[in-house]
Amino acid sequence: MSLKRRREPANVDAQAVEIYEDLANENEEIRLKAAHNLLTKVSSEKGPSLEALQKILKRLFRGLSSSRKAARLGFSVALTEFLRQHCVSDQIAKPVLEVAAVISVLEEQTHASAGVSGQEERDHYLGRLFGAEAIIKSGILSLPDSSVAQWERVLDLIFELAKKKSWLREECGWVLCSALKDPHTMDSAHVEVLFERLDSTSLTKTPEGVGLWITAQQAYPNVKYPKHVWHHGSPLHRKEKATLAHILKETSTSHDPNGTAKKALQRGTWTSRLHFCWEIVFQALLEDGPKQQAFSDLWTEAVDNGLFAAASSDERKYWGFLLFQKHVQILPIALFGTILGPNLLRCMINQLASAERYLHRIAEKSLRAVHSRIDQDPQITSVVIERFIANGYANFDHITKTKTLEKLLSQATLHSLGDIIPMFCQLIHRPEAQDDKSASATRQLISDYLVSLVRSTPSPVEGDLALTEYNRCMSAITTIFLKYAYFEVIPDVNDKAKSPEPPMSTGSREVLKSRLMSCLSHLMVKSGNPVYHPYEVVNTIRLYETQTEEYSPLISFDEKGDVAEIVRKGWKTIKKLHKDEQSADPARTDYLRAFKLLYTLTILQVYNGDTDAVSIIDELQTCSKALFASKSPIDDGEASETLVEIILSLVSKPSLLFKRLAQQVFFVCSSVVNANGLQSMVMVLETKENVSGQQEIFEQEDFDGDSDVVMSDVEEVNGETFHVETALYNTTQATNMSDAGSSIDGQLQDDNSDATDDELAEFDAKLAQALGTRRLGEDLAADEEESSDEDMDDEQMEALDVQLETVFRERKKLTSNKNEKKEAKETITLFKARVLELFEIYIKQQYLNQQALSIVLPILSLVRTTSNKQISEKACNLIRDYLKLYKLKDRLDGSVLPEKAKFLLEAIHKEAMQEGSNAHANACSQASLLLTKIYITNGGDLSDVMSQYAVTQLAFMTESNCHVRTSFFSDWLNWCTSARKALSIQYKSSE
């Protein structure tokens, strides 16, 4: 039996194995540390032999052909440094490793023998490229002892890979391009050899060749490059624009040294990464060399008309978006408009229109890049908007269902507005549309953008130097609207461009009027002086009326008629108020501005065709004379009531502008409102929310929402709640009011849903009776038994037509009545909400005025009777605010009779006994606490209040029709606990 041979222990260097293993690690720090350890290990040996160095060299080259983890990255770094230390040495006269031997080892270790798999062949090719790069980076080819022949050998290896494997051509070009940027890797002789080889391999007119040529000319301008390749020896020459564009798109045709055209060289597979040549070319174009083509010319040719052409593939368009994103961040303002070409914008619109499009996400990313650049440099806003409009994409937001242009407008600075507004004005003047319908649509779109500008542009504070520029821009916008809304441009035979083309339609004029009212509505809130812009508008209208040679007013008055006389008086009053405002004291200034605002907007309504506005001017004349009879406004009873009636007529309109106008005026004039004026407002709250209530409050007139106020200025009742912050003149107060038309639609639908089902059932029954059929779900068997095959004669058919006509006429009438009821309820609830907002202003300004007590009980009654939740909430909030404002240290103005407060307290307790909602119970409790504070701070005895609560509690215990809530008493006890200390101090001081 033979014994097994014992295996001799192998002489393995464990440290070296660990180092080579770490060179392939995916962690960069570990790879760099392993490369350092390898070089340290070799240098620590005393005089390493040539055999040992060659062994390490072979191992490093073999590692480059490994696809394991990050082997190529780690081994290439180690190889580069290894060659620098052992081919370039200062300790010996001759390098330890010969350059020729190193190249031979590279060829030997990276040679793909026949029969290997495709993956192995790929690994060997990549290993050869990484090895050639390491040799070049190490600088050993530029050693004095290294001949140009060795450089040629390396170039042959690289160009062979580029020709044989198209998917490696870009990487080969990048290796050589990087070498050209490093002055330690080659000299002029090496560069000349490089371009001789480049030309001989027909790779000159490829993206790689262009990148190498431009990089070499920048680094080595004195080298002699091959002739007859480019005009004046540069691919950037203006005559090479078309050729360069084709090369960049990789659709160029290569040529052999004899000039024979050959098939275009393409990449192996498409990649989402941009070719490095794009950056080199466009970066060089930005430097503006002599006889060099412009950046804009090549971008248009290669990108906009090339990558973004209609016939281009999605892959090429993807490259185009990548280029766009890159240059959005770096281009100067002068060239920024160049990259927003028509084809790019068309492609962006197509991709943004649907999330299902292949390039939807990168199109969104490109759009975000534009916004990001504008955040950094807002001056670009006007350039971007100009390109959108110049290319015919003013409706970009509508097509793409985005808010791109609207957001761009919100980012615009005052300086940018100086360029944007004239551009929009020209589009309204001449929208370049072929038909009237398209022109009207464009004008409406541009009008909406102008309103968006007014809404989004912040107003500088008083005293800011930018305020003048802001007012100039806003006045320019309002002038655009009023010029085309109220005037006809007189045609000029010598200058036809002055006339709008197509002519302004009636519908467009109504839109412009509406947008003007919207602008004034926003400017009143934002401006420190709310009357500034309305006055500028009517003053401009007056100015245009005098320019009869250029403009003709669309509305004219009979010079001898009453209307013309009233309007003339209105103009005179406005001028007088404007003059008095300049020299009046601050207390009087607010009143002057309030009436000036009333006059200006009422005059504007006259030009809008509102017949009621004329009578309002007449009433204002009487009212202002009475109130301003002395140097300070006086409380004239009749004038005060007239003013309240005017304010109520304003808030009854659905216009948001008139709502804000009424609030502005009421804030200033609340101190002169008397009891009769408050009672007029209370009457609105007591109105029934139905058709009869509408007819009663509007004096039997058909209320149709005022046809003169249309579109965007109308305050919509759409079930959406929003808040308006109303700046009231120069005071520091601001009133945040919930919009009156909140969520009314949804409640009306809920209230009428049951009635709708009953009406439909009744209609089905009548229709079945007329047709002689049965309704669905009834006895179908009876239908089958009674059915007849006989046809109806003509007389029966005529009789049936009459019956059907009667049934449908009744149905139509029923539907009309239902819509009328719904509209009436919406109108009244909107009116009530606005009156409550006026009461909110009054309470905040006049909560110490004893007249304010007269509105408490009607508000509680409104909470109990209204069917609208939002109206109820507004009323409850009003009582709560009143309670918070009045403190135990306060006292009502004037002589107050405690009996009046005591009587009102009793009435509130009786109201609390009524059956109502939780909101009504809470409001009654808060109102009771409010009257308690008022009673005891104005001479009343606390024991009287306690007695009243005892009476109410007794009724709660003994009377079945008393519906007061237990919270009514618990709130009272809680208040007593919190007010105990303050009341005790007050009583001690009175004793």
Coordinates of C-alpha atoms in Angstrom, one line a residue, residues 378-609:
P378 CA -34.5 87.2 -11.3
Q379 CA -33.5 89.4 -14.2
I380 CA -33.8 86.5 -16.5
T381 CA -37.5 86.3 -16.0
S382 CA -38.3 88.8 -18.8
V383 CA -36.0 86.9 -21.2
V384 CA -37.7 83.5 -20.5
I385 CA -41.2 85.0 -20.9
E386 CA -40.2 86.8 -24.1
R387 CA -39.0 83.5 -25.6
F388 CA -42.2 81.7 -24.7
I389 CA -44.3 84.5 -26.3
A390 CA -42.1 85.0 -29.3
N391 CA -42.3 81.4 -30.2
G392 CA -46.1 81.4 -29.9
Y393 CA -46.5 79.6 -26.6
A394 CA -48.3 82.2 -24.6
N395 CA -50.8 79.5 -23.7
F396 CA -48.1 77.2 -22.4
D397 CA -49.8 76.8 -19.0
H398 CA -53.1 75.9 -20.6
I399 CA -51.6 73.2 -22.8
T400 CA -49.4 71.7 -20.2
K401 CA -51.8 72.0 -17.3
T402 CA -49.1 73.7 -15.3
K403 CA -48.6 77.1 -13.8
T404 CA -45.2 77.7 -15.4
L405 CA -45.8 81.2 -16.7
E406 CA -47.8 82.2 -13.7
K407 CA -44.9 81.2 -11.5
L408 CA -42.4 83.0 -13.7
L409 CA -44.5 86.2 -13.4
S410 CA -44.5 85.8 -9.6
Q411 CA -40.7 85.7 -9.7
A412 CA -40.4 88.8 -11.8
T413 CA -38.7 91.9 -10.3
L414 CA -39.7 95.5 -10.8
H415 CA -36.9 95.8 -13.3
S416 CA -38.1 92.8 -15.2
L417 CA -41.7 94.2 -15.3
G418 CA -40.4 97.1 -17.3
D419 CA -39.7 94.6 -20.2
I420 CA -42.6 92.3 -19.6
I421 CA -45.5 94.8 -19.5
P422 CA -44.8 96.4 -23.0
M423 CA -44.5 92.9 -24.4
F424 CA -48.0 92.0 -23.1
C425 CA -49.3 95.3 -24.2
Q426 CA -48.2 94.6 -27.7
L427 CA -49.9 91.2 -27.6
I428 CA -53.2 92.8 -26.6
H429 CA -52.7 95.4 -29.3
R430 CA -51.8 92.9 -32.0
P431 CA -52.1 89.2 -30.9
E432 CA -50.9 87.9 -34.3
A433 CA -54.0 85.8 -34.6
Q434 CA -55.7 84.9 -37.9
D435 CA -59.3 85.2 -36.8
D436 CA -61.3 87.2 -34.2
K437 CA -61.9 84.2 -32.0
S438 CA -58.2 83.4 -31.6
A439 CA -57.4 87.0 -31.0
S440 CA -60.1 87.3 -28.3
A441 CA -58.7 84.2 -26.6
T442 CA -55.1 85.5 -26.7
R443 CA -56.2 88.9 -25.3
Q444 CA -58.1 87.2 -22.5
L445 CA -55.1 85.1 -21.7
I446 CA -52.7 88.0 -21.6
S447 CA -55.2 90.0 -19.5
D448 CA -55.1 87.2 -17.0
Y449 CA -51.3 87.2 -16.9
L450 CA -51.4 91.0 -16.2
V451 CA -53.8 90.5 -13.3
S452 CA -51.5 87.7 -12.0
L453 CA -48.6 90.2 -12.2
V454 CA -50.6 92.7 -10.1
R455 CA -51.6 90.1 -7.6
S456 CA -48.1 88.6 -7.2
T457 CA -45.9 91.7 -7.2
P458 CA -45.3 92.8 -3.6
S459 CA -45.8 96.5 -2.9
P460 CA -42.9 98.4 -1.4
V461 CA -43.6 100.2 1.8
E462 CA -44.1 104.0 2.0
G463 CA -40.8 105.8 1.7
D464 CA -39.1 103.0 -0.2
L465 CA -37.3 104.2 -3.4
A466 CA -38.8 101.3 -5.3
L467 CA -42.4 102.5 -4.6
T468 CA -42.2 104.9 -7.5
E469 CA -41.2 102.2 -9.9
Y470 CA -43.9 99.9 -8.5
N471 CA -46.6 102.5 -9.1
R472 CA -45.3 103.2 -12.6
C473 CA -45.6 99.5 -13.5
M474 CA -49.0 99.1 -12.0
S475 CA -50.2 102.2 -13.7
A476 CA -48.9 100.9 -17.0
I477 CA -51.0 97.7 -16.6
T478 CA -54.2 99.6 -15.7
T479 CA -53.6 102.0 -18.6
I480 CA -53.5 99.0 -21.0
F481 CA -56.9 97.8 -19.8
L482 CA -58.6 101.2 -19.7
K483 CA -57.3 102.3 -23.1
Y484 CA -58.8 99.4 -25.0
A485 CA -61.8 98.9 -22.7
Y486 CA -63.2 102.4 -22.8
F487 CA -61.7 103.9 -26.0
E488 CA -61.5 103.3 -29.7
V489 CA -58.2 104.0 -31.3
I490 CA -58.7 106.4 -34.2
P491 CA -57.1 104.9 -37.3
D492 CA -54.1 106.7 -38.7
V493 CA -53.6 106.5 -42.5
N494 CA -49.9 107.1 -42.1
D495 CA -49.3 104.6 -39.3
K496 CA -51.6 101.6 -39.4
A497 CA -49.7 100.0 -36.6
K498 CA -51.5 102.2 -34.1
S499 CA -54.8 100.4 -34.6
P500 CA -55.4 97.1 -33.0
E501 CA -55.4 94.1 -35.3
P502 CA -57.8 92.3 -35.4
P503 CA -60.1 95.1 -34.1
M504 CA -61.1 94.9 -30.5
S505 CA -64.3 92.9 -30.1
T506 CA -67.1 93.8 -27.6
G507 CA -66.4 90.6 -25.7
S508 CA -62.7 91.5 -25.4
R509 CA -63.6 95.0 -24.1
E510 CA -65.8 93.4 -21.4
V511 CA -63.0 91.1 -20.4
L512 CA -60.6 94.1 -20.1
K513 CA -63.1 96.0 -18.0
S514 CA -63.4 93.0 -15.7
R515 CA -59.6 92.6 -15.4
L516 CA -59.3 96.3 -14.6
M517 CA -61.7 95.9 -11.8
S518 CA -59.7 92.9 -10.5
C519 CA -56.5 94.9 -10.6
L520 CA -58.0 97.7 -8.6
S521 CA -59.4 95.2 -6.1
H522 CA -55.9 93.9 -5.5
L523 CA -54.1 97.3 -5.5
M524 CA -56.5 98.7 -3.0
V525 CA -55.5 96.0 -0.5
K526 CA -51.7 96.1 -1.2
S527 CA -51.2 99.8 -1.5
G528 CA -50.5 102.1 1.5
N529 CA -52.9 104.6 -0.1
P530 CA -55.9 102.6 -1.4
V531 CA -57.2 105.5 -3.5
Y532 CA -54.0 106.1 -5.4
H533 CA -54.5 103.7 -8.3
P534 CA -58.3 104.2 -8.7
Y535 CA -57.7 107.9 -8.9
E536 CA -54.9 107.4 -11.4
V537 CA -57.3 105.3 -13.5
V538 CA -60.1 107.8 -13.7
N539 CA -57.7 110.6 -14.2
T540 CA -56.2 108.8 -17.1
I541 CA -59.6 108.2 -18.6
R542 CA -60.3 111.9 -18.3
L543 CA -57.0 112.6 -20.0
Y544 CA -57.7 110.2 -22.9
E545 CA -61.1 111.9 -23.4
T546 CA -59.3 115.2 -24.1
Q547 CA -57.1 113.5 -26.7
T548 CA -59.7 113.4 -29.4
E549 CA -57.2 113.1 -32.2
E550 CA -56.0 109.7 -31.0
Y551 CA -58.8 108.1 -29.0
S552 CA -62.5 108.2 -29.2
P553 CA -64.5 107.3 -26.0
L554 CA -67.0 104.4 -26.4
I555 CA -69.5 106.0 -24.1
S556 CA -70.6 109.6 -24.5
F557 CA -73.1 111.8 -22.6
D558 CA -75.5 114.3 -23.9
E559 CA -73.8 117.6 -23.0
K560 CA -77.1 119.2 -22.0
G561 CA -78.5 116.1 -20.3
D562 CA -78.8 115.5 -16.5
V563 CA -76.3 112.6 -16.7
A564 CA -73.6 114.7 -18.2
E565 CA -74.2 117.4 -15.6
I566 CA -74.0 114.9 -12.7
V567 CA -70.8 113.4 -14.1
R568 CA -69.2 116.8 -14.5
K569 CA -70.0 117.6 -10.9
G570 CA -68.5 114.3 -9.9
W571 CA -65.2 115.2 -11.8
K572 CA -65.1 118.6 -10.0
T573 CA -65.6 117.0 -6.6
I574 CA -62.8 114.5 -7.2
K575 CA -60.4 117.3 -8.1
K576 CA -61.5 119.3 -5.1
L577 CA -61.1 116.2 -2.8
H578 CA -57.6 115.6 -4.3
K579 CA -56.6 119.1 -3.7
D580 CA -57.9 119.2 -0.1
E581 CA -56.2 115.9 0.6
Q582 CA -52.8 117.4 0.0
S583 CA -53.2 120.1 2.7
A584 CA -55.6 118.4 5.2
D585 CA -54.7 117.2 8.7
P586 CA -54.3 113.4 9.2
A587 CA -57.8 113.1 10.9
R588 CA -59.5 114.7 8.0
T589 CA -57.3 113.1 5.3
D590 CA -58.8 109.6 5.9
Y591 CA -62.3 111.0 5.3
L592 CA -61.3 112.8 2.2
R593 CA -59.6 109.7 0.8
A594 CA -62.7 107.6 1.6
F595 CA -65.0 109.9 -0.3
K596 CA -62.4 110.3 -3.1
L597 CA -62.3 106.5 -3.4
L598 CA -66.1 106.4 -3.5
Y599 CA -66.3 109.0 -6.2
T600 CA -63.6 107.5 -8.4
L601 CA -65.0 104.0 -8.5
T602 CA -68.5 105.3 -8.9
I603 CA -67.4 107.4 -11.9
L604 CA -65.7 104.3 -13.3
Q605 CA -69.0 102.4 -12.9
V606 CA -70.6 105.1 -15.0
Y607 CA -68.2 104.3 -17.8
N608 CA -69.0 100.6 -17.3
G609 CA -72.6 101.4 -18.2

